[in-house]
């Protein structure tokens, strides 16, 4: 079965499983635009020898959808503006749904009490796992559609604009498979299974999540042989991430290390970081305000590296108490006019 038919079939089921208004890549429609571009290309190549091209070469699409192959303004407008919006909507929808799913799994306080009480009457574990699988298929299928349509664009136009667009998406943090919520979803499955390897067979592909304990690397294998590897070592302290946070650029650090890099106290948190605070790796600014707390990944580290986790917890608490004392001593000194 061709991917276009497979993707159309998937979209019909997706609307029933997720939300009728959820975003997706308009793969079939955009492929028709490329087909019209392929049709009008011979017209341009033969225009110098013939002033009236053969009607058989003219596309069935309306004339305003026919593109000029040299610059292809129609394709550029439809692809690189619409795909950008679609990718942004998909990442936003995926993140909100995964966050809701994980809030139920790692709930705390009164919410945790209510959920535990609810489990006496109904076990939601299977329902959570099912929704997680649906979300993995959602992000994977749209990522495959994006990759195929951009590859088709470059083939039709003999260009590298599709590759450049993928780089632009990565720069603007809307590349579908480079979202911290996908890492959280993988950690969720490992936490749920209690193993270092988890495999799921979905309707539209195979999913596998593997944790290499010795190298501290998480590997995700998605449909269409998409392989993603995530290093779980903090680039600042060069140790396993503890109380991990993903900054807006996607890089993951220990909370204490990221706070130190932004020159803020740990008890103040990322909200105290200035807008000019930069990522220690890529040096992009404004990434602290868009950070994501990796609760599932932190839980995974706690369960797999329990001795290490206890040691880091004690060290972080001592450091936080020390910073808090220094901060309030400084505030008292200012209030008394000693500085």
PDB file of N, CA and C in Angstrom, residues 9 32 39 60 66 72 105 123 146 165-166 261 292 299 304 308 310 316 327 331 338:
ATOM      1  N   UNK A   9      -5.888   6.508   5.472  1.00  0.00           N
ATOM      2  CA  UNK A   9      -6.562   5.532   6.334  1.00  0.00           C
ATOM      3  C   UNK A   9      -6.279   5.819   7.801  1.00  0.00           C
ATOM      4  N   UNK A  32      -0.627  16.671  -4.464  1.00  0.00           N
ATOM      5  CA  UNK A  32      -1.295  17.077  -5.696  1.00  0.00           C
ATOM      6  C   UNK A  32      -0.671  18.344  -6.261  1.00  0.00           C
ATOM      7  N   UNK A  39       3.746  18.430 -13.936  1.00  0.00           N
ATOM      8  CA  UNK A  39       3.036  18.503 -15.205  1.00  0.00           C
ATOM      9  C   UNK A  39       3.417  19.747 -15.988  1.00  0.00           C
ATOM     10  N   UNK A  60      -5.071  19.124 -14.635  1.00  0.00           N
ATOM     11  CA  UNK A  60      -6.499  19.252 -14.395  1.00  0.00           C
ATOM     12  C   UNK A  60      -6.804  20.264 -13.297  1.00  0.00           C
ATOM     13  N   UNK A  66      -1.351  26.280 -10.904  1.00  0.00           N
ATOM     14  CA  UNK A  66      -0.180  25.873 -11.671  1.00  0.00           C
ATOM     15  C   UNK A  66       1.004  26.760 -11.294  1.00  0.00           C
ATOM     16  N   UNK A  72       8.768  28.641  -8.689  1.00  0.00           N
ATOM     17  CA  UNK A  72       7.752  27.867  -7.995  1.00  0.00           C
ATOM     18  C   UNK A  72       7.142  28.624  -6.810  1.00  0.00           C
ATOM     19  N   UNK A 105      -0.159  10.136  35.482  1.00  0.00           N
ATOM     20  CA  UNK A 105       0.740   9.047  35.889  1.00  0.00           C
ATOM     21  C   UNK A 105       1.623   9.437  37.066  1.00  0.00           C
ATOM     22  N   UNK A 123      -9.119   0.622  37.024  1.00  0.00           N
ATOM     23  CA  UNK A 123      -7.685   0.666  36.771  1.00  0.00           C
ATOM     24  C   UNK A 123      -7.437   1.387  35.449  1.00  0.00           C
ATOM     25  N   UNK A 146       5.825  14.329   6.794  1.00  0.00           N
ATOM     26  CA  UNK A 146       6.647  15.522   6.583  1.00  0.00           C
ATOM     27  C   UNK A 146       7.928  15.183   5.833  1.00  0.00           C
ATOM     28  N   UNK A 165      14.495  23.593   4.873  1.00  0.00           N
ATOM     29  CA  UNK A 165      13.300  23.825   5.676  1.00  0.00           C
ATOM     30  C   UNK A 165      13.344  22.982   6.950  1.00  0.00           C
ATOM     31  N   UNK A 166      13.817  21.747   6.861  1.00  0.00           N
ATOM     32  CA  UNK A 166      13.946  20.902   8.041  1.00  0.00           C
ATOM     33  C   UNK A 166      14.902  21.529   9.047  1.00  0.00           C
ATOM     34  N   UNK A 261      24.136  27.965  35.696  1.00  0.00           N
ATOM     35  CA  UNK A 261      24.515  28.588  34.423  1.00  0.00           C
ATOM     36  C   UNK A 261      23.774  29.906  34.203  1.00  0.00           C
ATOM     37  N   UNK A 292      10.900  22.709  30.252  1.00  0.00           N
ATOM     38  CA  UNK A 292       9.967  21.632  30.591  1.00  0.00           C
ATOM     39  C   UNK A 292      10.607  20.767  31.672  1.00  0.00           C
ATOM     40  N   UNK A 299      11.915  10.275  37.274  1.00  0.00           N
ATOM     41  CA  UNK A 299      11.461   9.051  37.945  1.00  0.00           C
ATOM     42  C   UNK A 299      12.226   7.839  37.437  1.00  0.00           C
ATOM     43  N   UNK A 304      16.258   3.526  38.339  1.00  0.00           N
ATOM     44  CA  UNK A 304      17.363   2.748  37.768  1.00  0.00           C
ATOM     45  C   UNK A 304      18.691   3.033  38.466  1.00  0.00           C
ATOM     46  N   UNK A 308      22.706   6.472  43.341  1.00  0.00           N
ATOM     47  CA  UNK A 308      23.163   7.755  42.792  1.00  0.00           C
ATOM     48  C   UNK A 308      22.133   8.846  43.071  1.00  0.00           C
ATOM     49  N   UNK A 310      19.898   9.075  45.512  1.00  0.00           N
ATOM     50  CA  UNK A 310      19.885   9.466  46.922  1.00  0.00           C
ATOM     51  C   UNK A 310      21.072  10.373  47.245  1.00  0.00           C
ATOM     52  N   UNK A 316      21.987  18.107  46.727  1.00  0.00           N
ATOM     53  CA  UNK A 316      21.190  19.229  46.234  1.00  0.00           C
ATOM     54  C   UNK A 316      20.462  19.927  47.384  1.00  0.00           C
ATOM     55  N   UNK A 327      21.228  33.917  50.645  1.00  0.00           N
ATOM     56  CA  UNK A 327      20.290  34.869  50.038  1.00  0.00           C
ATOM     57  C   UNK A 327      19.615  35.720  51.103  1.00  0.00           C
ATOM     58  N   UNK A 331      19.753  39.716  51.949  1.00  0.00           N
ATOM     59  CA  UNK A 331      18.569  40.568  51.999  1.00  0.00           C
ATOM     60  C   UNK A 331      18.465  41.310  53.328  1.00  0.00           C
ATOM     61  N   UNK A 338      23.520  47.729  55.686  1.00  0.00           N
ATOM     62  CA  UNK A 338      24.911  47.372  55.891  1.00  0.00           C
ATOM     63  C   UNK A 338      25.686  47.258  54.594  1.00  0.00           C
TER      64      UNK A 338
END
